[in-house]
Coordinates of C-alpha atoms and ligand atoms in Angstrom, one line a residue:
X1 CA -38.1 1.9 10.3
X2 CA -41.4 2.5 8.1
X3 CA -41.2 5.3 5.8
X4 CA -44.3 7.0 7.5
X5 CA -42.9 6.4 11.1
X6 CA -39.4 8.2 9.7
X7 CA -41.5 11.0 8.2
X8 CA -43.3 11.7 11.2
X9 CA -43.1 15.0 12.8
X10 CA -42.2 13.7 16.1
X11 CA -39.5 11.5 14.6
X12 CA -38.0 14.5 12.5
X13 CA -38.0 16.9 15.4
X14 CA -36.3 14.1 17.8
X15 CA -33.6 13.7 14.9
X16 CA -33.0 17.3 14.7
X17 CA -32.6 17.5 18.5
X18 CA -30.2 14.8 18.5
X19 CA -28.2 16.3 15.5
X20 CA -28.2 19.9 17.6
X21 CA -26.7 18.0 20.3
X22 CA -24.0 16.7 17.8
X23 CA -25.1 13.2 17.6
X24 CA -23.7 11.7 14.5
X25 CA -27.1 10.2 12.5
X26 CA -26.2 7.8 9.8
X27 CA -28.9 7.0 7.4
X28 CA -31.8 6.1 6.9
X29 CA -31.6 4.6 3.2
X30 CA -34.4 4.5 1.0
X31 CA -35.7 1.3 -0.6
X32 CA -38.1 -1.4 -0.2
X33 CA -39.4 -2.1 3.6
X34 CA -40.3 -5.3 5.4
X35 CA -44.0 -4.1 5.4
X36 CA -44.0 -3.7 1.7
X37 CA -43.8 0.1 1.3
X38 CA -41.1 1.7 -0.3
X39 CA -39.2 5.0 0.9
X40 CA -36.8 6.3 3.5
X41 CA -36.1 4.3 6.9
X42 CA -34.1 1.3 6.0
X43 CA -30.7 0.8 8.0
X44 CA -27.6 2.0 6.1
X45 CA -25.4 -0.5 4.2
X46 CA -23.0 -2.1 7.1
X47 CA -19.9 -1.5 5.1
X48 CA -21.1 2.3 4.8
X49 CA -21.7 2.5 8.4
X50 CA -18.1 1.2 8.9
X51 CA -16.6 3.8 6.7
X52 CA -18.4 6.8 7.9
X53 CA -18.0 5.6 11.8
X54 CA -14.0 5.1 11.0
X55 CA -13.8 8.4 9.4
X56 CA -14.5 9.7 13.1
X57 CA -11.4 8.1 14.4
X58 CA -9.1 9.3 11.3
X59 CA -6.2 11.3 12.5
X60 CA -6.6 13.1 9.3
X61 CA -2.9 14.1 8.5
X62 CA -3.6 12.8 5.0
X63 CA -7.1 13.7 4.4
X64 CA -8.0 14.5 0.7
X65 CA -4.6 12.9 -0.4
X66 CA -4.1 10.1 -3.2
X67 CA -1.9 7.6 -2.0
X68 CA -0.3 4.8 -4.3
X69 CA 1.6 2.0 -2.4
X70 CA 3.2 -1.2 -3.8
X71 CA 3.6 -4.1 -1.7
X72 CA 4.9 -7.7 -1.7
X73 CA 7.1 -9.6 -3.8
X74 CA 7.1 -9.9 -7.7
X75 CA 7.2 -13.5 -9.5
X76 CA 9.0 -13.6 -12.7
X77 CA 7.9 -16.6 -14.9
X78 CA 10.7 -18.9 -16.1
X79 CA 8.2 -21.6 -17.7
X80 CA 4.5 -22.4 -16.9
X81 CA 5.5 -24.0 -13.6
X82 CA 8.4 -22.2 -12.2
X83 CA 9.4 -18.6 -11.3
X84 CA 11.9 -16.3 -9.5
X85 CA 10.8 -14.4 -6.8
X86 CA 11.9 -13.4 -2.9
X87 CA 10.8 -13.7 0.5
X88 CA 9.0 -10.7 0.9
X89 CA 5.4 -11.3 2.9
X90 CA 3.8 -7.8 2.0
X91 CA 3.2 -7.0 5.7
X92 CA 4.9 -3.6 5.6
X93 CA 3.4 -2.6 2.5
X94 CA -0.1 -3.4 3.6
X95 CA 0.6 -2.0 7.1
X96 CA 1.5 1.6 5.4
X97 CA -1.6 1.2 3.2
X98 CA -3.7 0.9 6.4
X99 CA -2.0 3.7 8.3
X100 CA -2.5 6.0 5.2
X101 CA -6.0 5.0 4.8
X102 CA -6.5 5.6 8.6
X103 CA -4.9 8.9 8.2
X104 CA -7.7 10.2 5.9
X105 CA -6.1 9.1 2.4
X106 CA -7.7 7.6 -0.5
X107 CA -5.3 4.4 -0.9
X108 CA -4.5 2.0 -3.9
X109 CA -2.5 -0.9 -2.8
X110 CA -0.7 -2.4 -5.9
X111 CA 0.5 -5.9 -4.7
X112 CA 2.4 -8.9 -5.6
X113 CA 1.2 -12.4 -4.5
X114 CA 1.0 -12.5 -0.9
X115 CA -0.8 -14.7 1.9
X116 CA -2.5 -11.3 3.4
X117 CA -6.4 -10.6 3.4
X118 CA -7.2 -7.6 1.3
X119 CA -7.3 -4.8 3.7
X120 CA -10.9 -3.0 4.1
X121 CA -11.6 0.6 2.5
X122 CA -8.5 0.4 0.4
X123 CA -8.5 -0.2 -3.4
X124 CA -6.4 -3.3 -3.9
X125 CA -4.9 -4.2 -7.4
X126 CA -3.5 -7.9 -7.8
X127 CA -0.5 -8.0 -9.9
X128 CA 2.4 -10.9 -10.6
X129 CA 5.3 -9.6 -12.4
X130 CA 7.5 -6.6 -12.0
X131 CA 6.1 -5.5 -15.5
X132 CA 2.4 -6.1 -14.6
X133 CA 3.2 -3.9 -11.3
X134 CA 5.0 -1.4 -13.5
X135 CA 1.9 -0.8 -15.8
X136 CA -0.5 -1.1 -12.9
X137 CA 1.2 1.8 -11.2
X138 CA 1.8 4.0 -14.0
X139 CA -1.8 3.7 -15.2
X140 CA -3.0 5.0 -11.5
X141 CA -0.4 7.5 -11.1
X142 CA -2.4 10.6 -12.4
X143 CA -3.4 13.1 -9.4
X144 CA -1.4 10.9 -6.9
X145 CA 0.0 12.8 -4.0
X146 CA 2.3 10.2 -2.5
X147 CA 3.7 7.1 -3.9
X148 CA 5.5 4.6 -1.5
X149 CA 7.4 1.9 -3.2
X150 CA 7.4 -0.8 -0.7
X151 CA 7.2 -3.8 -2.8
X152 CA 10.5 -6.2 -3.2
X153 CA 10.3 -5.8 -7.1
X154 CA 12.7 -8.5 -8.7
X155 CA 15.3 -6.5 -10.3
X156 CA 15.5 -9.1 -13.3
X157 CA 13.4 -11.3 -15.2
X158 CA 14.0 -14.5 -17.5
X159 CA 14.9 -13.1 -20.7
X160 CA 12.7 -15.6 -22.5
X161 CA 9.8 -17.2 -21.3
X162 CA 9.6 -21.2 -22.2
X163 CA 6.1 -22.0 -23.3
X164 CA 6.6 -25.6 -22.1
X165 CA 7.9 -27.0 -19.1
X166 CA 11.6 -27.0 -19.3
X167 CA 13.1 -30.5 -19.1
X168 CA 16.4 -31.8 -17.7
X169 CA 17.5 -33.2 -20.8
X170 CA 20.5 -35.1 -18.8
X171 CA 22.8 -31.8 -18.5
X172 CA 24.5 -30.9 -15.1
X173 CA 24.2 -27.1 -15.7
X174 CA 21.4 -24.9 -17.2
X175 CA 21.5 -21.3 -17.7
X176 CA 18.8 -18.7 -17.4
X177 CA 19.4 -15.5 -19.0
X178 CA 18.3 -12.5 -17.1
X179 CA 17.0 -9.0 -18.3
X180 CA 16.5 -5.9 -15.8
X181 CA 13.3 -5.1 -15.0
X182 CA 11.9 -1.3 -15.1
X183 CA 12.7 0.6 -11.9
X184 CA 9.0 1.6 -10.6
X185 CA 9.8 3.7 -8.0
X186 CA 12.5 5.8 -10.2
X187 CA 9.8 5.8 -13.3
X188 CA 7.3 7.4 -10.7
X189 CA 10.0 9.7 -9.3
X190 CA 10.6 10.9 -12.9
X191 CA 7.2 11.5 -13.8
X192 CA 5.7 15.0 -14.4
X193 CA 4.0 16.0 -12.1
X194 CA 5.9 14.1 -9.5
X195 CA 4.1 12.7 -6.4
X196 CA 6.0 12.9 -3.2
X197 CA 7.9 9.7 -4.0
X198 CA 9.2 7.3 -1.1
X199 CA 11.2 4.4 -1.5
X200 CA 12.8 1.6 0.9
X201 CA 16.3 0.3 0.9
X202 CA 17.0 -3.1 2.3
X203 CA 20.5 -3.3 2.6
X204 CA 22.9 -5.9 4.5
X205 CA 25.8 -3.6 5.1
X206 CA 26.5 0.4 4.9
X207 CA 23.0 1.2 5.2
X208 CA 23.3 4.8 5.6
X209 CA 25.7 5.2 2.8
X210 CA 23.7 3.0 0.4
X211 CA 20.4 4.8 1.6
X212 CA 21.5 8.2 0.8
X213 CA 22.7 7.2 -2.7
X214 CA 19.3 5.7 -3.4
X215 CA 17.6 9.2 -2.5
X216 CA 19.7 10.9 -4.9
X217 CA 20.1 8.1 -7.8
X218 CA 16.4 7.3 -7.9
X219 CA 15.1 11.3 -7.4
X220 CA 13.2 10.0 -4.2
X221 CA 12.0 12.7 -1.5
X222 CA 12.4 10.2 1.3
X223 CA 14.3 6.7 1.8
X224 CA 13.2 4.2 4.4
X225 CA 16.2 2.1 5.1
X226 CA 16.2 -1.3 6.6
X227 CA 19.1 -3.6 7.9
X228 CA 17.9 -7.1 6.3
X229 CA 20.5 -8.9 7.7
X230 CA 19.0 -8.6 11.2
X231 CA 16.6 -11.7 11.4
X232 CA 14.4 -9.5 13.8
X233 CA 13.7 -7.0 11.2
X234 CA 14.2 -9.0 8.1
X235 CA 11.7 -9.7 5.0
X236 CA 9.3 -12.1 6.9
X237 CA 9.2 -10.5 10.5
X238 CA 6.4 -9.0 12.3
X239 CA 8.8 -6.1 13.4
X240 CA 11.0 -3.6 11.8
X241 CA 13.6 -0.8 12.7
X242 CA 14.5 1.8 10.3
X243 CA 16.3 5.1 9.6
X244 CA 14.6 7.5 7.3
X245 CA 16.5 9.9 5.1
X246 CA 15.2 13.1 3.4
X247 CA 17.0 16.1 1.9
X248 CA 18.6 17.9 5.0
X249 CA 17.0 15.3 7.8
X250 CA 16.9 11.9 9.1
X251 CA 15.0 10.0 11.8
X252 CA 15.6 6.9 13.5
X253 CA 12.8 4.6 14.4
X254 CA 13.9 1.7 16.7
X255 CA 12.4 -1.9 16.7
X256 CA 8.6 -1.8 17.0
X257 CA 5.8 -3.5 15.2
X258 CA 5.1 -2.8 11.0
X259 CA 1.8 -1.3 12.2
X260 CA 3.2 1.1 14.7
X261 CA 6.3 2.0 12.3
X262 CA 3.6 2.6 9.6
X263 CA 2.0 5.3 11.6
X264 CA 5.2 6.9 12.3
X265 CA 6.4 6.9 8.7
X266 CA 3.0 8.4 7.7
X267 CA 3.4 11.0 10.2
X268 CA 7.0 12.0 8.9
X269 CA 5.5 12.0 5.3
X270 CA 2.7 14.3 6.3
X271 CA 5.2 16.7 7.8
X272 CA 7.1 16.9 4.8
X273 CA 4.1 17.8 2.5
X274 CA 3.1 20.8 5.0
Ligands
C5P301 O1 17.4 -0.7 -6.1 P1 16.7 -1.3 -4.9 O2 16.0 -2.5 -5.3 O3 17.5 -1.5 -3.9 O4 15.6 -0.1 -4.5 C1 14.7 -0.8 -3.5 C2 13.2 0.3 -3.7 O5 13.2 0.6 -5.2 C3 12.2 0.1 -3.1 O6 11.6 1.3 -2.8 C4 11.5 -0.8 -4.3 O7 10.2 -0.8 -4.1 C5 12.0 0.0 -5.5 N1 11.9 -0.7 -6.6 C6 11.1 -0.6 -7.7 N2 11.3 -1.1 -8.7 C7 12.3 -2.0 -9.5 C8 13.5 -2.3 -8.1 C9 13.1 -1.5 -7.0 O8 10.2 0.2 -7.5 N3 12.7 -2.6 -10.4

């Protein structure tokens, strides 16, 4: 509305009455008005209205917490046209980022290349390789309360990047030498101070044994294990089923959507932080 209408005593006493009745009043904003005047009375920016309104629905378990999440695959370049990667869709990492944001956290999502739309109200940092992801994580880890390493980080990268496209040259066999990539979740778990650090264990056999080993070996606070040999819950699926381990406890989450499972994982993390 016009600034004089907003400033009018009647408008102001009505607004105060609404506020006293617990009605949430968003805005107004100050600025140029359609009539040519300048002042308070403008509609708030739509994104701000969405952000303020969504807070009403926040479950609040992670309110005030800073959460860093990695998601998706990484790509390790061989030459300008080829790379090594994997089938990770990024869905589980993005779903966890949204669940954490809806629980009231400030979320930074560091994502390898995916087909997914950037989620609203989450800071997204796009990266390509494991080394890019490592660098982005370490430069955002300060004051972080929770780190969740969901990304399917390539364990190895080609030792030498070939500047020009590699040609066949008539041979039947070609070799690519590989070098171990930095372990991002382990780097975070060894940082000081260390955030509550959660890793994933995607295994095709001995799920429990390998997951518990990972908890200790990588100094994690929680590990989320899934059996990727089961096509219903594999890398590219919509659903997931997991067993979650922490020191002295475990929780089995049966088959459900990646969104539903994310809410349950966030609840379990919030309980551990209490
Ligand atoms: O050792 P493994 O790859 O099975 O461990 C999986 C967990 O470690 C996941 O949480 C994944 O995001 C993380 N990881 C990582 N950096 C790597 C390899 C794995 O952060 N280089």
